[in-house]
Tab-separated table of C-alpha atoms and ligand atoms in Angstrom:
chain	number	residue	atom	x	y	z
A	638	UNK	CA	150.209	158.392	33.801
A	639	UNK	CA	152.047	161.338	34.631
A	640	UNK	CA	149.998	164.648	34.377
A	641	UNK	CA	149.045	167.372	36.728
A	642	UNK	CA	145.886	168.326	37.966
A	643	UNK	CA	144.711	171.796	39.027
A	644	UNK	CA	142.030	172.128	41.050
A	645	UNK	CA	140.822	175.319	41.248
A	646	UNK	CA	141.966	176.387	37.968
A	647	UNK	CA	139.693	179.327	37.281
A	648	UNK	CA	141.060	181.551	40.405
A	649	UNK	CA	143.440	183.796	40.192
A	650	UNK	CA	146.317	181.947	41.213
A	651	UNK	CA	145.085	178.602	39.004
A	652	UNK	CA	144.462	181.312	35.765
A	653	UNK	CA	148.176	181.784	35.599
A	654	UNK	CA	149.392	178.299	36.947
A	655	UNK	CA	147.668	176.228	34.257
A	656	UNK	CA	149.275	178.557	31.584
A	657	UNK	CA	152.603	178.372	32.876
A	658	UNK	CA	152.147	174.576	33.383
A	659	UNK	CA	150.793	174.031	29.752
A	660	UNK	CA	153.618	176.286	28.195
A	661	UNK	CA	156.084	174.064	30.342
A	662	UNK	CA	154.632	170.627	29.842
A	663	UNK	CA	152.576	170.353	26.755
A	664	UNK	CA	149.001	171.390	26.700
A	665	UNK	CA	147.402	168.103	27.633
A	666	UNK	CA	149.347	166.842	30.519
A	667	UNK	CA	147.715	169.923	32.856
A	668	UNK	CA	143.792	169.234	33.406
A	669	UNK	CA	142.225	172.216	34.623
A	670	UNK	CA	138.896	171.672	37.354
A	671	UNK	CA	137.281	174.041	38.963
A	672	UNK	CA	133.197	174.091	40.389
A	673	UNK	CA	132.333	176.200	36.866
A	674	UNK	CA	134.733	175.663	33.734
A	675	UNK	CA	133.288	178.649	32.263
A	676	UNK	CA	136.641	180.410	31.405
A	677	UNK	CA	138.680	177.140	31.377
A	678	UNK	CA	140.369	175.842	28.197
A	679	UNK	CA	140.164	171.971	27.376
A	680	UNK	CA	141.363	169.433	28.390
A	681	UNK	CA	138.921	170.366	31.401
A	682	UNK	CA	136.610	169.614	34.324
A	683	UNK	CA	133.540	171.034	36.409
A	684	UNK	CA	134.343	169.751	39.514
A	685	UNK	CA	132.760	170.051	42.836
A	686	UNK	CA	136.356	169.358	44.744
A	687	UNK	CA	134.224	168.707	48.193
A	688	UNK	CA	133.385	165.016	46.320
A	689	UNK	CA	135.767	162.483	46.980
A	690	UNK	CA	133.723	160.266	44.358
A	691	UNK	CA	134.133	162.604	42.103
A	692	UNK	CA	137.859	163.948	42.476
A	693	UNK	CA	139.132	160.603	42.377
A	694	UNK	CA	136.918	159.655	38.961
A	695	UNK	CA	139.015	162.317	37.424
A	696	UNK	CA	143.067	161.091	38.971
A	697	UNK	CA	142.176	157.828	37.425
A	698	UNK	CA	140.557	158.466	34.734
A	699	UNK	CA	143.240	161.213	33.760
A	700	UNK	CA	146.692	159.102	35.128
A	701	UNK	CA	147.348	161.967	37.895
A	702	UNK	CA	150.226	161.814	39.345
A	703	UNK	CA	150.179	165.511	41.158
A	704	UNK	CA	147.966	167.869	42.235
A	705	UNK	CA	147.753	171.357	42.628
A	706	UNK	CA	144.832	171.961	44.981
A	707	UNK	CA	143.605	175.719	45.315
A	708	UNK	CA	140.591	175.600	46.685
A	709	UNK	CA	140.165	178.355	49.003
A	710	UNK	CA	137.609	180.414	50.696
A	711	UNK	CA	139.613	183.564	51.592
A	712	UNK	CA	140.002	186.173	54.536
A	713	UNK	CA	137.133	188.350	54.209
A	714	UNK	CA	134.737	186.110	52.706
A	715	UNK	CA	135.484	183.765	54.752
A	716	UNK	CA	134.513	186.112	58.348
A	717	UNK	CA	130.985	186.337	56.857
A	718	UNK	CA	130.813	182.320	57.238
A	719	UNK	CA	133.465	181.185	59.321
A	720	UNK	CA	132.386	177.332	59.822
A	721	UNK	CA	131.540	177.494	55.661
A	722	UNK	CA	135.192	178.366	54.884
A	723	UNK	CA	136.638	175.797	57.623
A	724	UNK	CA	134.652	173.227	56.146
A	725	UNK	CA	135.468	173.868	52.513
A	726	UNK	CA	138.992	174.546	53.090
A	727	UNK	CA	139.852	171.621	55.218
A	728	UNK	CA	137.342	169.114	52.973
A	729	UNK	CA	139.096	170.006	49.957
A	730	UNK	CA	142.913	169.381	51.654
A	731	UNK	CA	141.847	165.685	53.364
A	732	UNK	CA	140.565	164.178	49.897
A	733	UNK	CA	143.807	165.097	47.980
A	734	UNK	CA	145.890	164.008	50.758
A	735	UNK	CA	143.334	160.407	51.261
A	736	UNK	CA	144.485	160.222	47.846
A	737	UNK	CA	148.220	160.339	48.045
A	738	UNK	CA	147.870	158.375	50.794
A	739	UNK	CA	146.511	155.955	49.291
A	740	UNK	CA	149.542	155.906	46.391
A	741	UNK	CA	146.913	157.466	44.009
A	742	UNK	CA	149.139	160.423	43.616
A	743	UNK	CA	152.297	160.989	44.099
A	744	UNK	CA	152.794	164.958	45.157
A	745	UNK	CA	150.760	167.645	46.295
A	746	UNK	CA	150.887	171.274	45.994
A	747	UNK	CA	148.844	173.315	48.670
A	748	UNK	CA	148.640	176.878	49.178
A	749	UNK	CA	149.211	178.207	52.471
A	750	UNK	CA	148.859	182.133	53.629
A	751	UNK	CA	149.982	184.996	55.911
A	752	UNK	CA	146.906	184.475	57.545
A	753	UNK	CA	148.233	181.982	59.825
A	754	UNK	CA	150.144	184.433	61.537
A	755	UNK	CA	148.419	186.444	64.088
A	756	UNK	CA	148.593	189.166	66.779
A	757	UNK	CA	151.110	187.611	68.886
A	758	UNK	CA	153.210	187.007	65.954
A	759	UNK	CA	156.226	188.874	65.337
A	760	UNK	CA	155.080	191.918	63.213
A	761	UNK	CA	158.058	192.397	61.182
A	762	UNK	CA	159.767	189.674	59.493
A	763	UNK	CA	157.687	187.184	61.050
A	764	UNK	CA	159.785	184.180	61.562
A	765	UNK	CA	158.786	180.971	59.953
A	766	UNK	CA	158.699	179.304	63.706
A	767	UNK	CA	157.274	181.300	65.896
A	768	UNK	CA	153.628	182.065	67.783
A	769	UNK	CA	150.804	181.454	65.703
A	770	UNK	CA	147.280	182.518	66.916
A	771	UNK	CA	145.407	182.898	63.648
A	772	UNK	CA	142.301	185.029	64.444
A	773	UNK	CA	139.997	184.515	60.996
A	774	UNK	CA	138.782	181.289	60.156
A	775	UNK	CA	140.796	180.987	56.793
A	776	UNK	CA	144.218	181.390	58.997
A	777	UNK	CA	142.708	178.739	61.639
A	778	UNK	CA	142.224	176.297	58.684
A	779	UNK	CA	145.443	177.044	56.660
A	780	UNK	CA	147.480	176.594	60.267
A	781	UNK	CA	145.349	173.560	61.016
A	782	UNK	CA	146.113	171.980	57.129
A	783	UNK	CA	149.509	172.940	57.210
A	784	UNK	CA	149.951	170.962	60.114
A	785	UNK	CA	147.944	167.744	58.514
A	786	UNK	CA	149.899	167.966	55.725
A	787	UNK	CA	153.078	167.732	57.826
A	788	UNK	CA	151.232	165.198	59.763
A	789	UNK	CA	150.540	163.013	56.339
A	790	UNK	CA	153.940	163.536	55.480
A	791	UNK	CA	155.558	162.107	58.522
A	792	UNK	CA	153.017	158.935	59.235
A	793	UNK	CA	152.437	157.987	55.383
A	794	UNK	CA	154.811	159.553	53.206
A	795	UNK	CA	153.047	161.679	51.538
A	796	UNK	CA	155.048	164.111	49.793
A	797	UNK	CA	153.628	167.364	50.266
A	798	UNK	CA	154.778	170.853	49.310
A	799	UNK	CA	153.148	173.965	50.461
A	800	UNK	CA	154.215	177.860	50.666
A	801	UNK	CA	152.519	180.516	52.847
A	802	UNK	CA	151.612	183.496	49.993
A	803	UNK	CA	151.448	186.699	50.902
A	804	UNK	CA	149.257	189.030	49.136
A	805	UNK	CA	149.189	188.014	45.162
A	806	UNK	CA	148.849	190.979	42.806
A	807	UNK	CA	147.449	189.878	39.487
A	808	UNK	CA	146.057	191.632	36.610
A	809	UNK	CA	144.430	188.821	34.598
A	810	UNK	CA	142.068	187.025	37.476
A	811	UNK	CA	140.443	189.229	39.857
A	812	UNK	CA	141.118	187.632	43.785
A	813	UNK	CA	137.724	186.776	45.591
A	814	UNK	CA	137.105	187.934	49.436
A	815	UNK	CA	141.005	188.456	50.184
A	816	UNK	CA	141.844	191.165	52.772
A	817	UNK	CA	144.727	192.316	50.823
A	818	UNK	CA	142.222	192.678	47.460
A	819	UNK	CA	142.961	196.370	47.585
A	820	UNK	CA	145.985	196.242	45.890
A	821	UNK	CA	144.504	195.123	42.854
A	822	UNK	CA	141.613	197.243	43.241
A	823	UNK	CA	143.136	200.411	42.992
A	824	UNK	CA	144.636	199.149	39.569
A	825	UNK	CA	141.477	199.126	38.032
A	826	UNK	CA	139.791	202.463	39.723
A	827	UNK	CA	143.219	203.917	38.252
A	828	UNK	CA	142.174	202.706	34.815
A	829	UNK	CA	138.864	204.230	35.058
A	830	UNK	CA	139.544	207.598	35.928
A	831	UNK	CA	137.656	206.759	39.521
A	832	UNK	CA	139.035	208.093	43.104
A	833	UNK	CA	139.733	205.153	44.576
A	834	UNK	CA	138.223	204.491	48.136
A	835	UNK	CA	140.379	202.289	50.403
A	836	UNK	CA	138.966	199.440	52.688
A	837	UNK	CA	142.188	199.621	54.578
A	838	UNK	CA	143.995	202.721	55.994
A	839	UNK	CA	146.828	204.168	54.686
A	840	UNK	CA	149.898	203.077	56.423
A	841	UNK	CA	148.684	199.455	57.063
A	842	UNK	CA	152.066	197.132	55.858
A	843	UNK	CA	151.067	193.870	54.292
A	844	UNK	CA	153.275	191.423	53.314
A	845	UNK	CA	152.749	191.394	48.911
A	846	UNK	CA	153.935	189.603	45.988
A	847	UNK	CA	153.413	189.907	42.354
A	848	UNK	CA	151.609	186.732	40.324
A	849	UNK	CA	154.129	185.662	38.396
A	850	UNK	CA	156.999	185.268	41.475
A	851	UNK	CA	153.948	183.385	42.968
A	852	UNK	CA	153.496	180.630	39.992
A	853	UNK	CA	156.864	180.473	39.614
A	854	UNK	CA	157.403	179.712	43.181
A	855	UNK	CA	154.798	177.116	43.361
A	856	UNK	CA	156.517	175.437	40.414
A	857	UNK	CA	159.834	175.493	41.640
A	858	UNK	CA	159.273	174.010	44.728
A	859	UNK	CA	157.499	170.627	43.536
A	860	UNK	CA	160.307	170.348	41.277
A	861	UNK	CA	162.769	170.821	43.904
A	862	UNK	CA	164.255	167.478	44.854
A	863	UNK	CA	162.451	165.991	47.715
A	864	UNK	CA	165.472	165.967	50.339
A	865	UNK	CA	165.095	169.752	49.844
A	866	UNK	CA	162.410	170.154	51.336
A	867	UNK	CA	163.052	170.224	55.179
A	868	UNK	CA	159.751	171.851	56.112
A	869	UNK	CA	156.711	169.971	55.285
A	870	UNK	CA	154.005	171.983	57.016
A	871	UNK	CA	154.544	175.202	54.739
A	872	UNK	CA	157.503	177.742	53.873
A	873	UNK	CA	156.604	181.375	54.353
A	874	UNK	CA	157.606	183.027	51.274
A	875	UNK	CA	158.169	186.959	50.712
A	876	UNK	CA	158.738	189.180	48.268
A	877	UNK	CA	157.550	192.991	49.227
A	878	UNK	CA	155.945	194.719	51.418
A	879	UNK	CA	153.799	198.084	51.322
A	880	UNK	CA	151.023	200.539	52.429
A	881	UNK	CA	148.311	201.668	50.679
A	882	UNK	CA	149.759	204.975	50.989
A	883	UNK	CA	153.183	204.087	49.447
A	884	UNK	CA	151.172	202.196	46.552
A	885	UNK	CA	149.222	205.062	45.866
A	886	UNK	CA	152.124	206.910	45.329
A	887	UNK	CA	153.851	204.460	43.225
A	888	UNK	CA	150.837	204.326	40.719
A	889	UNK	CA	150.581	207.574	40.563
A	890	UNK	CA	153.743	208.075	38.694
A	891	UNK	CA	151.914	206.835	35.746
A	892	UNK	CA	148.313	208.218	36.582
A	893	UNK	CA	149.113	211.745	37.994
A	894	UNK	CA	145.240	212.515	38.255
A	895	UNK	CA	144.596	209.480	40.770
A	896	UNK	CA	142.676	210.112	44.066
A	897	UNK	CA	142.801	207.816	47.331
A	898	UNK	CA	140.637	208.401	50.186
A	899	UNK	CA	140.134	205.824	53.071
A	900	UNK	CA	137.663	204.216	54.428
A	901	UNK	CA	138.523	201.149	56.602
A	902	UNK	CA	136.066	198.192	57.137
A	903	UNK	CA	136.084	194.960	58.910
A	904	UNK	CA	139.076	193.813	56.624
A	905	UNK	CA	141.131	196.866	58.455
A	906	UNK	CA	140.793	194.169	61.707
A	907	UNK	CA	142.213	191.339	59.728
A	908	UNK	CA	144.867	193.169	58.401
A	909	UNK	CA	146.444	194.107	61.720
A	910	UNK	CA	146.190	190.923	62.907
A	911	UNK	CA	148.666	189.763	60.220
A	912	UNK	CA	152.589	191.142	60.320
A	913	UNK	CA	154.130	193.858	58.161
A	914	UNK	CA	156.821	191.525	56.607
A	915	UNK	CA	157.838	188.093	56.815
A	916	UNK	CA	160.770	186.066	56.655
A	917	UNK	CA	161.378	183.604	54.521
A	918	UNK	CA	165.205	182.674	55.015
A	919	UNK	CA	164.364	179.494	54.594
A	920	UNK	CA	163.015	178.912	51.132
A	921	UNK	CA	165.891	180.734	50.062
A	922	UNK	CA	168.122	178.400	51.922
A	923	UNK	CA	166.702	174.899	51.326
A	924	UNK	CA	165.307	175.272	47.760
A	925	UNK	CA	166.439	178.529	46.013
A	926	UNK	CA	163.702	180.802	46.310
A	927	UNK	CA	164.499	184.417	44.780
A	928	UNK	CA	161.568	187.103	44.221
A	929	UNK	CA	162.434	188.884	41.077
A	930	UNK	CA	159.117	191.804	41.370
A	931	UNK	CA	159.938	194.638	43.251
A	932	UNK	CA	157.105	197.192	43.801
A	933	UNK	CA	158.269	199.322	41.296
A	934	UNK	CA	158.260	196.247	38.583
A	935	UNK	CA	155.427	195.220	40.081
A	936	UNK	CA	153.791	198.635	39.017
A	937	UNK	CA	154.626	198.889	35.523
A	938	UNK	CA	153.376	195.634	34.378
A	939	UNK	CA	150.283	196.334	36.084
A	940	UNK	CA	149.309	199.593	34.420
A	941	UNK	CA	150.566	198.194	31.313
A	942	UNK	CA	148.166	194.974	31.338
A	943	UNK	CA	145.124	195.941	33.901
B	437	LIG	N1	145.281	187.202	50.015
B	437	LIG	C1	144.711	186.411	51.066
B	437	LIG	C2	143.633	187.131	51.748
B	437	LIG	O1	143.665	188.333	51.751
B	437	LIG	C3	145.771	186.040	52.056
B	437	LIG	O2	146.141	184.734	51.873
B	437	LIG	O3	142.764	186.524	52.299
């Protein structure tokens, strides 16, 4: 009665989570769900995460005792149907934690982003107290669940863990509707011989981190031992930071033909509403955290796998 559930699993941060959590724990105690299991391996579920009926068929059926829940709808996509994303990100977070409240599970795992910061946050090394005034309605509902899942923690108990990502840079899951999607992007136009055109401009700093830091942050901090964990809405969490520009550069090292040109969209306003760099002093204080990609790292592996 012990295993983990991911919901979510076919995403790009679930892709790389379930594998790590298989190698770690044995195949079968990590159920992968997400709302189409068509790139899932077994033992799996197509799950429609917005059905309380149906989430909790699965944690009993299955002996769940945690729960990684990444159901997201992102930045970008998320501007072109702001009360959609509110409503699926905020469903999605209240049925996991109904759960746990109700001593169904025992600990939660719930991504948090950069895009709770906002204008009137500090722009570099945004401090993990500090003004918040998201201005997209993914940052409104990560600020709004962080502070539920604080609010759970401190009325019922539930034990909660949650980290606010920065940009994840992945080669094996393309993102979906992120703002900071570009740094992937230009991977794959690099591949292909294309120019690649930039949605954002070229010195816009965004706070970045590679996928594997990101799982293995995730991980680390639901192992952590619970009086660790002093901050129960969500840690901010950083690793780099960089511009298009300075990416560019860095990629071109290994393709010396590549051309950028830029062409900023409604993603460019989204982006400057979040800071350059954050701070995350305290997830390195209370339970460890240590980035290990730098953007040069970061680089190599992703020509070498994209
Ligand atoms: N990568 C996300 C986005 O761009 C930030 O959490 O929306």
């Amino acid at each position: 009665m012990n295993k983990t559930l991911v919901i979510g699993a076919a995403g790009q941060i679930g892709t790389e989570l379930v594998e790590e959590l298989r190698a770690r724990r044995g195949v079968d105690q990590v159920i992968a769900s997400d709302i189409q299991i068509k790139n899932l391996l077994t033992p799996c579920y197509e799950l429609d995460a917005t059905d309380p009926d149906k989430v909790r068929k699965i944690v009993q059926k299955e002996g769940i005792s945690e729960v990684y829940n990444l159901v997201a709808m992102l930045s970008a996509k998320g501007e072109k149907e702001p009360q959609k994303a509110w409503d699926l990100n905020m469903k999605t977070l209240f049925i996991i934690l109904d759960l746990a409240r109700e001593g169904k599970i025992k600990k939660i795992f719930w991504p948090s982003s950069i895009a709770v910061f906002g204008p009137s946050s500090n722009s570099v090394g945004a401090p993990q107290y500090g003004s918040m005034e998201p201005t997209t309605s993914y940052g409104i509902s990560k600020l709004a669940g962080e502070l539920w899942c604080q609010y759970y923690f401190q009325n019922y108990g539930v034990d909660i863990r949650s980290i606010r990502y920065p940009g994840l840079i992945s080669w094996r899951t393309m993102p979906g509707g992120g703002t900071t999607d570009y740094a992937i992007e230009i991977f794959h136009s690099a591949r292909r011989g294309k120019e690649f055109i930039s949605f954002l401009g070229p010195e816009t700093r965004l706070p970045m981190m590679y996928m594997e830091d990101a799982v293995r942050a995730a991980i680390q901090l639901m192992e952590a031992d619970s009086e660790m964990i002093k901050i129960r809405t969500s840690y901010n969490l950083a690793a780099v930071d960089f511009t298009p520009a300075e990416l560019f550069e860095e990629i071109r090292k290994f393709y010396p033909g590549l051309k950028i040109s830029y062409d900023p969209d409604l993603r460019q306003n989204i982006a400057d509403s979040w800071p350059d760099s954050i701070n995350d002093s305290h997830a390195r204080q209370d339970w460890g955290w240590n980035h290990q990609f730098d953007l040069k790292m970061m680089v190599k592996d992703m020509v070498n796998n994209v």
